[in-house]
Amino acid sequence: MNEAMEVINKQELRRQQKLWGSIDVPLKLPHALSRLTRDELLDLSRRLNIDKVSSLKKQELIAALSERMPGALEKHLSKVTQDVFGPMLQVVRMDGQASPDKLDEWRAESMRSLGLIYSGTVNGKRMLIMPVELLAVCRNPALPSSLRSVLARNTEWMKLTSGLLFYYGMLSIEDMIRRVGQLESSGLFHPQAYMEVLEEYVRNGYDLYYGEGAVYHRSLVDVEGLEQELKLRSNVNYYPYTKEQLLKAGDSEFVDRNPVYHAFVSLLVGEFKLSREDAELLSSESAAAIRRGHSMQEIIDYLQQEVQWNSYEALNRLMTVLVPLMNQTKQWCLKGYSSSELSAKLAKPAPLMQSSTVADISEARPKVGRNDPCPCGSGKKYKKCCG
């Protein structure tokens, strides 16, 4: 174990030395590109759609990219979102030199992977530097205005995509394109353009990925299991979220804080003496696990690692808020419904009620025995499904 850790530590030290080695300013693009490996240069050329360079040696590749990157950059920026473009302009406003603590780490990494900035040490200080050739392109006064509508479009597309995956977990690419196309407001939707923006979005490390004909939330591990659950409910349409709801859920910091969530946080603070911050974190992680389809027992096992209950009464008080959280949290395997909502929908053919009435629904619906078929339509026993 110690030997393995020593190897890992040495690898990390080498990575840091490469990342923050001495760098010249002003930084010329050929010198910046020379800091990359040939494989990194080839990946950069693919991202910028610079063709006919795959057979070149490293020095030839650097020369070709140095000549063609500035012209390819503006076209490539038409595929990014505000999350990438905004920090890029921030670096431009600092004359192409930014301290690492001025930028979010993953946003800096996104710009590194695009070849926009390079890290190094200048006069003993770690800096993020933009090559002067790219700085000139980004300083073009017409650039922000020419891209403004495209960036707004791209950002809305990806927020809708992320929002749909927050609630559904996965969708076929065909279904995702159809849904985003129906909801977006630019009036310029085109599937090929959407897929180009999606590919760039995924490369920038957001919480989704795609492949094999579908788009997935990054935390989805058991794809086959979710597919099977969705097939069991083939007679159920996906919950009809509004555009506003999806745009909210598309924010990376979004947590669905419904009334039962707040009750759970309050119990953790009052009963188990957690700080508000720790209680929020534990509650959001519990809600996310429920959304992914984890069982009640799995949630309890997870909570037991974080909080201690020393009596049956304390556990019972926990269950009085955990059960409603389980029942009223939207789940991927239920096509974006909570178990309370879906049980009510299938047991009583009526229009969907507002989320504020879910508690009343759970009390009003017909009683289902533990060993009866689950009313959600899965074919499982109630105790093994929504019970």
mmCIF file with all atom_site columns, N, CA and C in Angstrom, residues 43-51 65 69 72-73 75-76 79 114-115:
data_model
loop_
_atom_site.group_PDB
_atom_site.id
_atom_site.type_symbol
_atom_site.label_atom_id
_atom_site.label_alt_id
_atom_site.label_comp_id
_atom_site.label_asym_id
_atom_site.label_entity_id
_atom_site.label_seq_id
_atom_site.pdbx_PDB_ins_code
_atom_site.Cartn_x
_atom_site.Cartn_y
_atom_site.Cartn_z
_atom_site.occupancy
_atom_site.B_iso_or_equiv
_atom_site.pdbx_formal_charge
_atom_site.auth_seq_id
_atom_site.auth_comp_id
_atom_site.auth_asym_id
_atom_site.auth_atom_id
_atom_site.pdbx_PDB_model_num
ATOM 1  N N  . ASP A 1 43  ? -5.591  16.020 -30.024 1.00 0.00 ? 43  ASP A N  1
ATOM 2  C CA . ASP A 1 43  ? -6.922  16.178 -29.451 1.00 0.00 ? 43  ASP A CA 1
ATOM 3  C C  . ASP A 1 43  ? -7.408  17.611 -29.631 1.00 0.00 ? 43  ASP A C  1
ATOM 4  N N  . LEU A 1 44  ? -6.510  18.560 -29.442 1.00 0.00 ? 44  LEU A N  1
ATOM 5  C CA . LEU A 1 44  ? -6.861  19.963 -29.636 1.00 0.00 ? 44  LEU A CA 1
ATOM 6  C C  . LEU A 1 44  ? -7.254  20.232 -31.083 1.00 0.00 ? 44  LEU A C  1
ATOM 7  N N  . SER A 1 45  ? -6.536  19.646 -32.018 1.00 0.00 ? 45  SER A N  1
ATOM 8  C CA . SER A 1 45  ? -6.869  19.851 -33.439 1.00 0.00 ? 45  SER A CA 1
ATOM 9  C C  . SER A 1 45  ? -8.241  19.264 -33.769 1.00 0.00 ? 45  SER A C  1
ATOM 10 N N  . ARG A 1 46  ? -8.593  18.129 -33.142 1.00 0.00 ? 46  ARG A N  1
ATOM 11 C CA . ARG A 1 46  ? -9.918  17.545 -33.376 1.00 0.00 ? 46  ARG A CA 1
ATOM 12 C C  . ARG A 1 46  ? -11.016 18.450 -32.822 1.00 0.00 ? 46  ARG A C  1
ATOM 13 N N  . ARG A 1 47  ? -10.790 18.991 -31.634 1.00 0.00 ? 47  ARG A N  1
ATOM 14 C CA . ARG A 1 47  ? -11.797 19.851 -31.015 1.00 0.00 ? 47  ARG A CA 1
ATOM 15 C C  . ARG A 1 47  ? -12.034 21.118 -31.827 1.00 0.00 ? 47  ARG A C  1
ATOM 16 N N  . LEU A 1 48  ? -10.976 21.619 -32.465 1.00 0.00 ? 48  LEU A N  1
ATOM 17 C CA . LEU A 1 48  ? -11.087 22.847 -33.242 1.00 0.00 ? 48  LEU A CA 1
ATOM 18 C C  . LEU A 1 48  ? -11.360 22.576 -34.717 1.00 0.00 ? 48  LEU A C  1
ATOM 19 N N  . ASN A 1 49  ? -11.605 21.299 -35.050 1.00 0.00 ? 49  ASN A N  1
ATOM 20 C CA . ASN A 1 49  ? -11.885 20.899 -36.442 1.00 0.00 ? 49  ASN A CA 1
ATOM 21 C C  . ASN A 1 49  ? -10.776 21.329 -37.399 1.00 0.00 ? 49  ASN A C  1
ATOM 22 N N  . ILE A 1 50  ? -9.534  21.194 -36.933 1.00 0.00 ? 50  ILE A N  1
ATOM 23 C CA . ILE A 1 50  ? -8.376  21.462 -37.790 1.00 0.00 ? 50  ILE A CA 1
ATOM 24 C C  . ILE A 1 50  ? -7.931  20.126 -38.382 1.00 0.00 ? 50  ILE A C  1
ATOM 25 N N  . ASP A 1 51  ? -8.157  19.950 -39.673 1.00 0.00 ? 51  ASP A N  1
ATOM 26 C CA . ASP A 1 51  ? -7.938  18.644 -40.292 1.00 0.00 ? 51  ASP A CA 1
ATOM 27 C C  . ASP A 1 51  ? -6.577  18.541 -40.979 1.00 0.00 ? 51  ASP A C  1
ATOM 28 N N  . LEU A 1 65  ? -0.823  24.192 -36.104 1.00 0.00 ? 65  LEU A N  1
ATOM 29 C CA . LEU A 1 65  ? -1.817  24.703 -35.151 1.00 0.00 ? 65  LEU A CA 1
ATOM 30 C C  . LEU A 1 65  ? -1.599  26.186 -34.868 1.00 0.00 ? 65  LEU A C  1
ATOM 31 N N  . MET A 1 69  ? -4.986  27.982 -35.564 1.00 0.00 ? 69  MET A N  1
ATOM 32 C CA . MET A 1 69  ? -5.824  28.107 -34.368 1.00 0.00 ? 69  MET A CA 1
ATOM 33 C C  . MET A 1 69  ? -6.560  29.442 -34.258 1.00 0.00 ? 69  MET A C  1
ATOM 34 N N  . ALA A 1 72  ? -9.590  29.356 -36.364 1.00 0.00 ? 72  ALA A N  1
ATOM 35 C CA . ALA A 1 72  ? -10.573 28.339 -35.986 1.00 0.00 ? 72  ALA A CA 1
ATOM 36 C C  . ALA A 1 72  ? -11.266 28.665 -34.668 1.00 0.00 ? 72  ALA A C  1
ATOM 37 N N  . LEU A 1 73  ? -10.650 29.548 -33.867 1.00 0.00 ? 73  LEU A N  1
ATOM 38 C CA . LEU A 1 73  ? -11.150 29.787 -32.514 1.00 0.00 ? 73  LEU A CA 1
ATOM 39 C C  . LEU A 1 73  ? -12.550 30.392 -32.505 1.00 0.00 ? 73  LEU A C  1
ATOM 40 N N  . LYS A 1 75  ? -14.927 30.318 -34.686 1.00 0.00 ? 75  LYS A N  1
ATOM 41 C CA . LYS A 1 75  ? -15.933 29.335 -35.097 1.00 0.00 ? 75  LYS A CA 1
ATOM 42 C C  . LYS A 1 75  ? -16.198 28.342 -33.980 1.00 0.00 ? 75  LYS A C  1
ATOM 43 N N  . HIS A 1 76  ? -15.137 27.929 -33.287 1.00 0.00 ? 76  HIS A N  1
ATOM 44 C CA . HIS A 1 76  ? -15.315 26.957 -32.213 1.00 0.00 ? 76  HIS A CA 1
ATOM 45 C C  . HIS A 1 76  ? -16.095 27.549 -31.046 1.00 0.00 ? 76  HIS A C  1
ATOM 46 N N  . LYS A 1 79  ? -19.755 27.003 -30.268 1.00 0.00 ? 79  LYS A N  1
ATOM 47 C CA . LYS A 1 79  ? -20.257 25.739 -29.713 1.00 0.00 ? 79  LYS A CA 1
ATOM 48 C C  . LYS A 1 79  ? -20.259 25.725 -28.184 1.00 0.00 ? 79  LYS A C  1
ATOM 49 N N  . LEU A 1 114 ? -9.113  23.576 -24.253 1.00 0.00 ? 114 LEU A N  1
ATOM 50 C CA . LEU A 1 114 ? -9.367  24.237 -25.533 1.00 0.00 ? 114 LEU A CA 1
ATOM 51 C C  . LEU A 1 114 ? -8.125  24.927 -26.086 1.00 0.00 ? 114 LEU A C  1
ATOM 52 N N  . GLY A 1 115 ? -7.035  24.901 -25.314 1.00 0.00 ? 115 GLY A N  1
ATOM 53 C CA . GLY A 1 115 ? -5.823  25.570 -25.751 1.00 0.00 ? 115 GLY A CA 1
ATOM 54 C C  . GLY A 1 115 ? -5.873  27.070 -25.594 1.00 0.00 ? 115 GLY A C  1
#
